[in-house]
Amino acid sequence: MAEATLSSTETALENQRIGGLQIRVAGLCALVQICDGYDVNSIGITVPSLTHAWNLPGPAFTTAFLWSSIGIMVGALSAGPIGDRVGRKPLLLASLTIFGLASLFSAFAGSLMMLTILRFFTGLGIGGAFPGAATLTGDYAPHRRRALMIMVSFTGAPVGGFLCGQIAGVLLPAFGWPSIFLVGGIVPLLMVVALAVWLPESPRFLAQRGNLSPRQAALLKRLDIDPDQAEPHAVDVAAGNPIKMLFGRGYALQTVLMWIIFFCSLMNLFLFVYWLPEVLHLTGFTPAEAARATSFRELGAILAVLYLGLLIDRFGPERALAANYATGIVFIAAIALFAMPYLLLVIVIFFSGMMIIGSQTGANAACGKLYPARMRTSGLGWALGIGRLGGIAAPVLGGYLLSIGLPPREIFLSACGFALIAAVATALLVFRGERAEQSAVIQAAE
């Protein structure tokens, strides 16, 4: 596909109207993200209870946190080539099945070693589902609202984290830690059936196929694409190595900056996801109280979708997203430095989630908007994968700082520096340049 010229099929997709089909896809992908967010948080939520059940100190679970993040990294890196070459829907179905089964089996783990192994496979499925859901949402979104719709679907992740904390507050006292993993396993497996029936494949993959079913042909017609006249070779899907494309045609600077942003952002996110429940427990909270308080971090992230996606679409990530990262430093420092009454602490946790997790959700949306469709899953998948190196370092950093005797809340001071680096790297995206293909999309919409 020529960089400056869009085919009629691509023009229709890049300027599609937002209707029932688009909302259904975004809604189903948001449900996938809810399952992802629940299972990402489940290990951190259960650790305060597991320290008593297995008579282990909190830092002993660093290994389980670490291998969970390694699994997410491997899944995210693998998801890019699979999603861009094979299809988004097969990637999502396989990912949900993997982490649903792994979470289900985690409820029956009898040792830290077994739990660690199962957390790797849970992470593997989560890592594949995140970029798959985001890019499929992007494929059913017009260019002018792509960041907003991707961010709406990614709001499912903090919703899942919030639900995990609230459900844990109810289930932990009555049924113990296995109940958290049971819920995290059964729901995704039920979702596999729902997605197989109701979730369509990417319209770009359908447009390049022959022998479409009547249902698939009707779907393309809803997008103003005639399946009998669609140009198979003029659809923006990967024809070469999607990973190589990330550094070609002027995308190298953007790719490097996105990797820096995701590394620092996910370092902070997972430092809080893994260690905030245990830190609150160490400072006097019961496991159930720590779970509930922590969940307000996810609720704050949900609020970010009300403004950040619109601001990114309107002003670009280099201004809107950079400001959000920078503001987060204030709330991170407050948690680390000040002893607060419960209500005030919950409010600060809420706003820290709006800035930390909300910014990461915004980075996901920005990544899906800045990369063209042929490398969108690879662009987001590899940004998430490289960023997971930060997620891998986060549990180790938190465990080390606790083991050397640092006051529990002060381990979060390190997050202030990473938030600053993320803000600066995001601001530097202004130097990435404007793509000819993006200009063509804008001109076609006018």
Short mmCIF file of C-alpha atoms in Angstrom, two decimals:
data_model
loop_
_atom_site.label_atom_id
_atom_site.label_comp_id
_atom_site.label_asym_id
_atom_site.label_seq_id
_atom_site.Cartn_x
_atom_site.Cartn_y
_atom_site.Cartn_z
CA MET A 1 0.00 0.00 0.00
CA ALA A 2 1.40 3.37 -0.90
CA GLU A 3 2.25 5.49 2.07
CA ALA A 4 0.47 8.63 0.86
CA THR A 5 -2.53 7.02 -0.88
CA LEU A 6 -5.31 5.05 0.73
CA SER A 7 -7.34 2.46 -1.16
CA SER A 8 -11.13 2.75 -1.14
CA THR A 9 -11.27 -0.11 1.39
CA GLU A 10 -8.80 1.59 3.72
CA THR A 11 -10.56 4.93 3.31
CA ALA A 12 -13.84 3.30 4.37
CA LEU A 13 -12.22 1.70 7.41
CA GLU A 14 -10.32 4.79 8.49
CA ASN A 15 -13.46 6.93 8.25
CA GLN A 16 -16.10 4.41 9.37
CA ARG A 17 -19.08 5.61 11.38
CA ILE A 18 -19.35 4.58 15.03
CA GLY A 19 -22.47 2.44 15.36
CA GLY A 20 -23.72 -0.74 16.96
CA LEU A 21 -21.02 -2.95 15.41
CA GLN A 22 -18.17 -0.78 16.60
CA ILE A 23 -19.66 -0.47 20.08
CA ARG A 24 -20.18 -4.25 20.28
CA VAL A 25 -16.54 -4.92 19.38
CA ALA A 26 -15.28 -2.32 21.85
CA GLY A 27 -17.58 -3.73 24.55
CA LEU A 28 -16.45 -7.33 24.05
CA CYS A 29 -12.81 -6.26 24.00
CA ALA A 30 -13.43 -4.30 27.20
CA LEU A 31 -14.75 -7.50 28.81
CA VAL A 32 -11.51 -9.22 27.79
CA GLN A 33 -9.59 -6.40 29.45
CA ILE A 34 -11.71 -6.78 32.61
CA CYS A 35 -10.64 -10.42 32.82
CA ASP A 36 -7.03 -9.37 32.20
CA GLY A 37 -7.13 -6.68 34.88
CA TYR A 38 -8.68 -9.03 37.41
CA ASP A 39 -6.06 -11.71 36.89
CA VAL A 40 -3.13 -9.26 36.86
CA ASN A 41 -4.20 -8.02 40.29
CA SER A 42 -5.22 -11.37 41.76
CA ILE A 43 -1.71 -12.42 42.80
CA GLY A 44 -0.99 -9.16 44.64
CA ILE A 45 -4.40 -9.28 46.34
CA THR A 46 -3.90 -12.85 47.61
CA VAL A 47 -0.35 -12.46 48.93
CA PRO A 48 -1.33 -10.96 52.33
CA SER A 49 -3.49 -14.07 52.94
CA LEU A 50 -0.89 -16.47 51.53
CA THR A 51 1.80 -15.12 53.88
CA HIS A 52 -0.30 -16.49 56.76
CA ALA A 53 -1.58 -19.64 55.02
CA TRP A 54 1.92 -20.77 53.92
CA ASN A 55 3.87 -19.10 56.76
CA LEU A 56 6.07 -17.14 54.35
CA PRO A 57 7.27 -13.52 54.46
CA GLY A 58 5.98 -11.10 51.83
CA PRO A 59 9.31 -10.79 49.94
CA ALA A 60 9.24 -14.57 49.34
CA PHE A 61 6.54 -13.98 46.73
CA THR A 62 8.90 -11.87 44.62
CA THR A 63 9.52 -15.00 42.51
CA ALA A 64 5.82 -15.43 41.74
CA PHE A 65 5.52 -11.75 40.83
CA LEU A 66 8.64 -11.97 38.69
CA TRP A 67 7.52 -14.97 36.64
CA SER A 68 4.07 -13.50 36.21
CA SER A 69 5.67 -10.46 34.58
CA ILE A 70 7.99 -12.65 32.49
CA GLY A 71 4.94 -14.54 31.22
CA ILE A 72 3.21 -11.28 30.30
CA MET A 73 6.33 -10.13 28.44
CA VAL A 74 6.63 -13.37 26.46
CA GLY A 75 2.91 -13.28 25.64
CA ALA A 76 3.02 -9.65 24.52
CA LEU A 77 6.09 -10.14 22.33
CA SER A 78 4.54 -13.23 20.72
CA ALA A 79 1.17 -11.56 20.25
CA GLY A 80 2.45 -8.96 17.78
CA PRO A 81 3.49 -11.27 14.91
CA ILE A 82 0.56 -13.63 15.59
CA GLY A 83 -2.07 -10.89 15.67
CA ASP A 84 -0.69 -9.03 12.63
CA ARG A 85 -0.20 -12.14 10.47
CA VAL A 86 -2.80 -14.70 11.62
CA GLY A 87 -5.63 -12.53 12.97
CA ARG A 88 -6.85 -10.79 16.11
CA LYS A 89 -9.70 -13.16 17.00
CA PRO A 90 -7.64 -16.42 17.11
CA LEU A 91 -5.09 -14.60 19.28
CA LEU A 92 -7.78 -13.51 21.75
CA LEU A 93 -9.44 -16.92 21.99
CA ALA A 94 -6.12 -18.67 22.62
CA SER A 95 -4.99 -16.07 25.16
CA LEU A 96 -8.21 -16.23 27.19
CA THR A 97 -8.07 -20.01 27.27
CA ILE A 98 -4.48 -20.05 28.51
CA PHE A 99 -4.84 -17.60 31.36
CA GLY A 100 -8.29 -18.87 32.32
CA LEU A 101 -7.00 -22.42 32.81
CA ALA A 102 -3.83 -21.24 34.57
CA SER A 103 -5.81 -19.10 37.02
CA LEU A 104 -8.26 -21.92 37.67
CA PHE A 105 -5.41 -24.32 38.51
CA SER A 106 -3.80 -21.65 40.73
CA ALA A 107 -6.65 -22.13 43.19
CA PHE A 108 -5.31 -25.62 43.86
CA ALA A 109 -1.61 -24.72 44.12
CA GLY A 110 -0.03 -26.24 47.21
CA SER A 111 3.38 -24.58 47.09
CA LEU A 112 5.07 -21.37 46.05
CA MET A 113 6.85 -23.22 43.23
CA MET A 114 3.60 -24.48 41.73
CA LEU A 115 1.98 -21.07 42.08
CA THR A 116 4.97 -19.46 40.36
CA ILE A 117 4.74 -21.84 37.39
CA LEU A 118 1.02 -21.23 37.02
CA ARG A 119 1.52 -17.47 37.29
CA PHE A 120 3.92 -17.66 34.33
CA PHE A 121 1.20 -19.23 32.18
CA THR A 122 -1.40 -16.79 33.53
CA GLY A 123 0.89 -13.96 32.46
CA LEU A 124 1.47 -15.59 29.07
CA GLY A 125 -2.25 -15.46 28.29
CA ILE A 126 -2.69 -11.97 29.73
CA GLY A 127 0.22 -10.69 27.63
CA GLY A 128 -1.42 -11.94 24.44
CA ALA A 129 -4.92 -10.69 25.26
CA PHE A 130 -3.97 -7.08 26.06
CA PRO A 131 -2.65 -6.06 22.60
CA GLY A 132 -5.07 -8.34 20.77
CA ALA A 133 -8.12 -6.68 22.31
CA ALA A 134 -6.74 -3.17 21.83
CA THR A 135 -5.84 -3.62 18.17
CA LEU A 136 -9.15 -5.25 17.27
CA THR A 137 -10.90 -2.26 18.86
CA GLY A 138 -8.65 -0.01 16.78
CA ASP A 139 -9.55 -1.88 13.59
CA TYR A 140 -13.23 -1.05 14.22
CA ALA A 141 -12.56 2.60 15.07
CA PRO A 142 -12.21 5.62 12.76
CA HIS A 143 -8.85 7.36 12.84
CA ARG A 144 -10.34 10.50 14.40
CA ARG A 145 -11.59 8.58 17.47
CA ARG A 146 -9.16 5.66 17.61
CA ALA A 147 -7.31 6.71 20.78
CA LEU A 148 -10.58 7.30 22.61
CA MET A 149 -12.11 3.95 21.64
CA ILE A 150 -8.96 2.00 22.45
CA MET A 151 -8.76 3.77 25.79
CA VAL A 152 -12.43 2.96 26.48
CA SER A 153 -11.73 -0.72 25.88
CA PHE A 154 -8.60 -0.57 28.04
CA THR A 155 -10.68 0.87 30.85
CA GLY A 156 -11.75 -2.72 31.32
CA ALA A 157 -8.36 -3.49 32.89
CA PRO A 158 -8.75 -1.11 35.87
CA VAL A 159 -12.41 -2.16 36.15
CA GLY A 160 -11.16 -5.73 36.51
CA GLY A 161 -8.60 -4.64 39.10
CA PHE A 162 -11.26 -2.75 41.06
CA LEU A 163 -13.61 -5.73 40.97
CA CYS A 164 -10.78 -8.00 42.11
CA GLY A 165 -10.20 -5.88 45.20
CA GLN A 166 -13.90 -5.55 46.01
CA ILE A 167 -14.63 -9.25 45.44
CA ALA A 168 -11.59 -10.17 47.54
CA GLY A 169 -12.90 -8.02 50.39
CA VAL A 170 -16.01 -10.22 50.44
CA LEU A 171 -14.57 -13.64 49.57
CA LEU A 172 -11.29 -13.69 51.50
CA PRO A 173 -12.80 -13.74 55.02
CA ALA A 174 -15.34 -16.44 54.09
CA PHE A 175 -13.64 -18.65 51.48
CA GLY A 176 -9.93 -17.84 51.59
CA TRP A 177 -7.41 -17.08 48.85
CA PRO A 178 -8.35 -19.95 46.43
CA SER A 179 -11.71 -18.28 45.75
CA ILE A 180 -9.98 -15.30 44.10
CA PHE A 181 -8.26 -17.55 41.54
CA LEU A 182 -11.42 -19.59 40.94
CA VAL A 183 -13.32 -16.50 39.86
CA GLY A 184 -10.33 -15.41 37.74
CA GLY A 185 -10.37 -18.75 35.91
CA ILE A 186 -14.04 -19.53 35.39
CA VAL A 187 -15.08 -16.13 33.98
CA PRO A 188 -12.43 -16.00 31.16
CA LEU A 189 -13.29 -19.55 30.10
CA LEU A 190 -16.95 -18.58 29.80
CA MET A 191 -15.84 -15.54 27.82
CA VAL A 192 -14.12 -17.79 25.25
CA VAL A 193 -17.53 -19.17 24.23
CA ALA A 194 -19.08 -15.69 24.04
CA LEU A 195 -16.24 -14.32 21.89
CA ALA A 196 -16.31 -17.29 19.54
CA VAL A 197 -19.96 -16.51 18.78
CA TRP A 198 -20.21 -12.70 18.88
CA LEU A 199 -16.77 -11.24 18.22
CA PRO A 200 -15.95 -10.63 14.53
CA GLU A 201 -12.49 -10.86 13.01
CA SER A 202 -10.67 -7.71 11.91
CA PRO A 203 -12.33 -6.27 8.78
CA ARG A 204 -8.91 -5.97 7.14
CA PHE A 205 -8.34 -9.71 7.44
CA LEU A 206 -11.83 -10.40 6.11
CA ALA A 207 -11.35 -8.02 3.16
CA GLN A 208 -8.25 -9.85 1.96
CA ARG A 209 -9.85 -13.30 2.16
CA GLY A 210 -11.83 -15.11 -0.49
CA ASN A 211 -14.85 -17.34 0.04
CA LEU A 212 -16.39 -15.26 2.81
CA SER A 213 -19.43 -16.63 4.62
CA PRO A 214 -22.69 -14.67 4.17
CA ARG A 215 -22.29 -13.33 7.72
CA GLN A 216 -18.76 -12.09 7.03
CA ALA A 217 -19.78 -10.51 3.72
CA ALA A 218 -22.68 -8.75 5.44
CA LEU A 219 -20.29 -7.38 8.07
CA LEU A 220 -18.09 -5.78 5.40
CA LYS A 221 -21.14 -4.25 3.75
CA ARG A 222 -22.04 -2.62 7.08
CA LEU A 223 -18.65 -0.89 6.83
CA ASP A 224 -19.43 0.35 3.30
CA ILE A 225 -17.09 -2.22 1.75
CA ASP A 226 -18.32 -4.33 -1.15
CA PRO A 227 -16.74 -7.77 -0.55
CA ASP A 228 -16.89 -8.54 -4.28
CA GLN A 229 -14.94 -5.39 -5.15
CA ALA A 230 -12.58 -5.13 -2.15
CA GLU A 231 -8.94 -4.92 -3.17
CA PRO A 232 -7.19 -7.74 -1.25
CA HIS A 233 -3.71 -6.30 -1.78
CA ALA A 234 -4.72 -2.74 -0.89
CA VAL A 235 -5.68 -3.56 2.69
CA ASP A 236 -3.26 -2.43 5.38
CA VAL A 237 -2.17 -5.79 6.82
CA ALA A 238 1.36 -7.05 7.36
CA ALA A 239 3.03 -8.37 4.21
CA GLY A 240 6.52 -8.60 5.68
CA ASN A 241 8.11 -8.91 9.09
CA PRO A 242 6.01 -6.66 11.38
CA ILE A 243 8.90 -6.31 13.86
CA LYS A 244 11.24 -5.01 11.16
CA MET A 245 8.60 -2.46 10.15
CA LEU A 246 8.78 -0.85 13.61
CA PHE A 247 12.19 0.56 12.69
CA GLY A 248 11.49 1.31 9.02
CA ARG A 249 9.91 4.25 7.14
CA GLY A 250 10.74 6.75 9.89
CA TYR A 251 9.22 4.84 12.83
CA ALA A 252 12.50 4.18 14.70
CA LEU A 253 12.42 7.24 16.99
CA GLN A 254 8.75 6.72 17.80
CA THR A 255 9.39 3.05 18.60
CA VAL A 256 12.35 3.74 20.91
CA LEU A 257 10.46 6.48 22.77
CA MET A 258 7.39 4.28 23.17
CA TRP A 259 9.55 1.52 24.62
CA ILE A 260 11.07 3.94 27.16
CA ILE A 261 7.60 5.22 28.09
CA PHE A 262 6.18 1.72 28.52
CA PHE A 263 9.20 0.52 30.54
CA CYS A 264 8.94 3.35 33.07
CA SER A 265 5.14 3.33 33.11
CA LEU A 266 4.84 -0.41 33.68
CA MET A 267 7.62 -0.30 36.27
CA ASN A 268 5.42 2.04 38.30
CA LEU A 269 2.18 0.21 37.56
CA PHE A 270 3.48 -3.17 38.67
CA LEU A 271 5.33 -1.77 41.67
CA PHE A 272 1.94 -0.64 42.93
CA VAL A 273 -0.02 -3.68 41.68
CA TYR A 274 2.28 -6.21 43.33
CA TRP A 275 3.37 -4.40 46.49
CA LEU A 276 0.68 -1.91 47.54
CA PRO A 277 -1.59 -4.57 49.16
CA GLU A 278 1.32 -6.04 51.14
CA VAL A 279 2.69 -2.59 52.08
CA LEU A 280 -0.73 -1.61 53.44
CA HIS A 281 -0.89 -4.93 55.30
CA LEU A 282 2.55 -4.28 56.82
CA THR A 283 1.35 -0.86 58.01
CA GLY A 284 -1.61 -2.33 59.92
CA PHE A 285 -4.37 -3.14 57.44
CA THR A 286 -6.05 -6.56 57.42
CA PRO A 287 -5.81 -8.44 54.08
CA ALA A 288 -9.44 -7.58 53.28
CA GLU A 289 -8.95 -3.89 54.16
CA ALA A 290 -5.76 -3.74 52.08
CA ALA A 291 -7.60 -5.30 49.13
CA ARG A 292 -10.44 -2.78 49.32
CA ALA A 293 -8.17 0.25 49.70
CA THR A 294 -5.96 -0.89 46.83
CA SER A 295 -8.96 -1.30 44.52
CA PHE A 296 -9.58 2.46 44.54
CA ARG A 297 -6.38 2.86 42.54
CA GLU A 298 -8.14 1.02 39.71
CA LEU A 299 -11.28 3.13 40.14
CA GLY A 300 -9.19 6.27 39.66
CA ALA A 301 -7.79 4.84 36.43
CA ILE A 302 -11.33 4.46 35.09
CA LEU A 303 -11.89 8.20 35.53
CA ALA A 304 -8.94 8.93 33.24
CA VAL A 305 -10.87 7.65 30.23
CA LEU A 306 -13.35 10.51 30.60
CA TYR A 307 -10.73 13.04 29.56
CA LEU A 308 -7.41 11.52 28.50
CA GLY A 309 -8.50 9.74 25.32
CA LEU A 310 -10.26 12.86 24.05
CA LEU A 311 -7.22 15.01 24.88
CA ILE A 312 -4.85 12.62 23.08
CA ASP A 313 -7.07 12.64 19.97
CA ARG A 314 -7.30 16.44 20.07
CA PHE A 315 -3.85 17.60 21.22
CA GLY A 316 -1.63 14.53 20.73
CA PRO A 317 0.09 12.37 23.37
CA GLU A 318 3.16 14.60 23.61
CA ARG A 319 1.15 17.20 25.53
CA ALA A 320 -1.86 15.50 27.11
CA LEU A 321 -0.15 12.28 28.17
CA ALA A 322 3.10 13.93 29.28
CA ALA A 323 1.15 16.22 31.63
CA ASN A 324 -0.71 13.25 33.11
CA TYR A 325 2.54 11.39 33.85
CA ALA A 326 4.07 14.49 35.46
CA THR A 327 1.05 15.10 37.69
CA GLY A 328 1.29 11.55 39.00
CA ILE A 329 4.57 12.39 40.77
CA VAL A 330 2.66 14.46 43.35
CA PHE A 331 0.36 11.61 44.40
CA ILE A 332 3.09 8.97 44.35
CA ALA A 333 5.22 11.12 46.66
CA ALA A 334 2.25 11.68 49.00
CA ILE A 335 1.74 7.92 49.46
CA ALA A 336 5.46 7.42 50.10
CA LEU A 337 6.09 10.30 52.50
CA PHE A 338 2.97 11.02 54.54
CA ALA A 339 1.02 9.00 57.10
CA MET A 340 -2.64 9.68 56.38
CA PRO A 341 -5.97 8.65 57.89
CA TYR A 342 -7.77 5.91 55.98
CA LEU A 343 -10.18 8.13 54.05
CA LEU A 344 -7.49 10.54 52.89
CA LEU A 345 -5.21 7.65 51.94
CA VAL A 346 -7.98 6.12 49.82
CA ILE A 347 -8.48 9.47 48.05
CA VAL A 348 -4.74 9.77 47.31
CA ILE A 349 -4.67 6.15 46.08
CA PHE A 350 -7.62 7.00 43.81
CA PHE A 351 -5.80 9.92 42.20
CA SER A 352 -2.52 8.02 41.97
CA GLY A 353 -4.38 5.35 39.98
CA MET A 354 -5.83 8.04 37.71
CA MET A 355 -2.29 9.21 36.92
CA ILE A 356 -0.29 5.95 37.01
CA ILE A 357 -2.68 3.40 35.50
CA GLY A 358 -4.62 6.07 33.61
CA SER A 359 -1.41 7.21 31.93
CA GLN A 360 -0.55 3.64 30.96
CA THR A 361 -4.01 3.22 29.47
CA GLY A 362 -3.43 6.47 27.58
CA ALA A 363 -0.05 5.17 26.36
CA ASN A 364 -1.78 2.04 25.05
CA ALA A 365 -4.28 4.22 23.18
CA ALA A 366 -1.55 6.51 21.81
CA CYS A 367 0.43 3.50 20.59
CA GLY A 368 -2.63 2.10 18.80
CA LYS A 369 -3.24 5.47 17.18
CA LEU A 370 0.33 6.26 16.11
CA TYR A 371 1.06 2.93 14.37
CA PRO A 372 -0.75 1.99 11.13
CA ALA A 373 -2.90 -1.16 11.01
CA ARG A 374 -0.27 -3.43 9.40
CA MET A 375 1.97 -3.16 12.46
CA ARG A 376 -0.52 -2.08 15.13
CA THR A 377 -0.50 -5.32 17.11
CA SER A 378 3.29 -5.55 16.82
CA GLY A 379 3.75 -1.90 17.79
CA LEU A 380 1.58 -2.23 20.89
CA GLY A 381 2.60 -5.82 21.64
CA TRP A 382 6.32 -5.05 21.55
CA ALA A 383 5.88 -1.83 23.52
CA LEU A 384 4.03 -3.86 26.15
CA GLY A 385 6.62 -6.62 25.93
CA ILE A 386 9.62 -4.33 26.35
CA GLY A 387 7.68 -2.45 29.00
CA ARG A 388 7.25 -5.73 30.86
CA LEU A 389 10.98 -5.58 31.55
CA GLY A 390 9.92 -2.79 33.88
CA GLY A 391 7.19 -5.08 35.16
CA ILE A 392 9.84 -7.74 35.79
CA ALA A 393 12.10 -5.28 37.59
CA ALA A 394 9.26 -3.86 39.72
CA PRO A 395 8.67 -6.90 42.00
CA VAL A 396 12.41 -7.38 42.42
CA LEU A 397 12.92 -3.70 43.28
CA GLY A 398 10.04 -3.69 45.77
CA GLY A 399 11.16 -6.93 47.41
CA TYR A 400 14.75 -5.70 47.68
CA LEU A 401 13.78 -2.34 49.21
CA LEU A 402 11.60 -4.10 51.78
CA SER A 403 14.29 -6.69 52.58
CA ILE A 404 16.91 -4.02 53.39
CA GLY A 405 14.62 -2.47 55.96
CA LEU A 406 13.30 0.58 54.12
CA PRO A 407 10.01 1.77 55.64
CA PRO A 408 7.32 0.02 53.55
CA ARG A 409 5.67 3.08 52.02
CA GLU A 410 8.99 4.66 51.08
CA ILE A 411 9.66 1.96 48.49
CA PHE A 412 7.32 3.98 46.22
CA LEU A 413 9.67 6.99 46.18
CA SER A 414 11.57 5.27 43.35
CA ALA A 415 8.39 5.52 41.25
CA CYS A 416 8.66 9.33 41.16
CA GLY A 417 11.81 9.15 39.02
CA PHE A 418 10.28 6.72 36.57
CA ALA A 419 7.16 8.90 36.21
CA LEU A 420 9.41 11.86 35.36
CA ILE A 421 11.31 9.88 32.69
CA ALA A 422 8.00 8.73 31.17
CA ALA A 423 6.76 12.33 31.04
CA VAL A 424 9.93 13.56 29.30
CA ALA A 425 9.96 10.68 26.77
CA THR A 426 6.29 11.32 25.97
CA ALA A 427 6.96 15.01 25.38
CA LEU A 428 9.79 14.07 22.98
CA LEU A 429 7.28 12.29 20.72
CA VAL A 430 6.78 15.72 19.16
CA PHE A 431 9.96 15.03 17.17
CA ARG A 432 8.66 11.82 15.61
CA GLY A 433 7.31 13.69 12.55
CA GLU A 434 3.94 13.32 10.84
CA ARG A 435 3.35 10.26 8.65
CA ALA A 436 2.23 10.79 5.06
CA GLU A 437 -0.37 8.06 5.48
CA GLN A 438 -1.84 9.84 8.52
CA SER A 439 -2.12 13.05 6.52
CA ALA A 440 -3.94 11.16 3.81
CA VAL A 441 -6.43 9.84 6.37
CA ILE A 442 -7.11 13.34 7.65
CA GLN A 443 -7.53 14.70 4.13
CA ALA A 444 -9.95 11.90 3.26
CA ALA A 445 -12.06 12.75 6.32
CA GLU A 446 -12.33 16.42 5.38
#
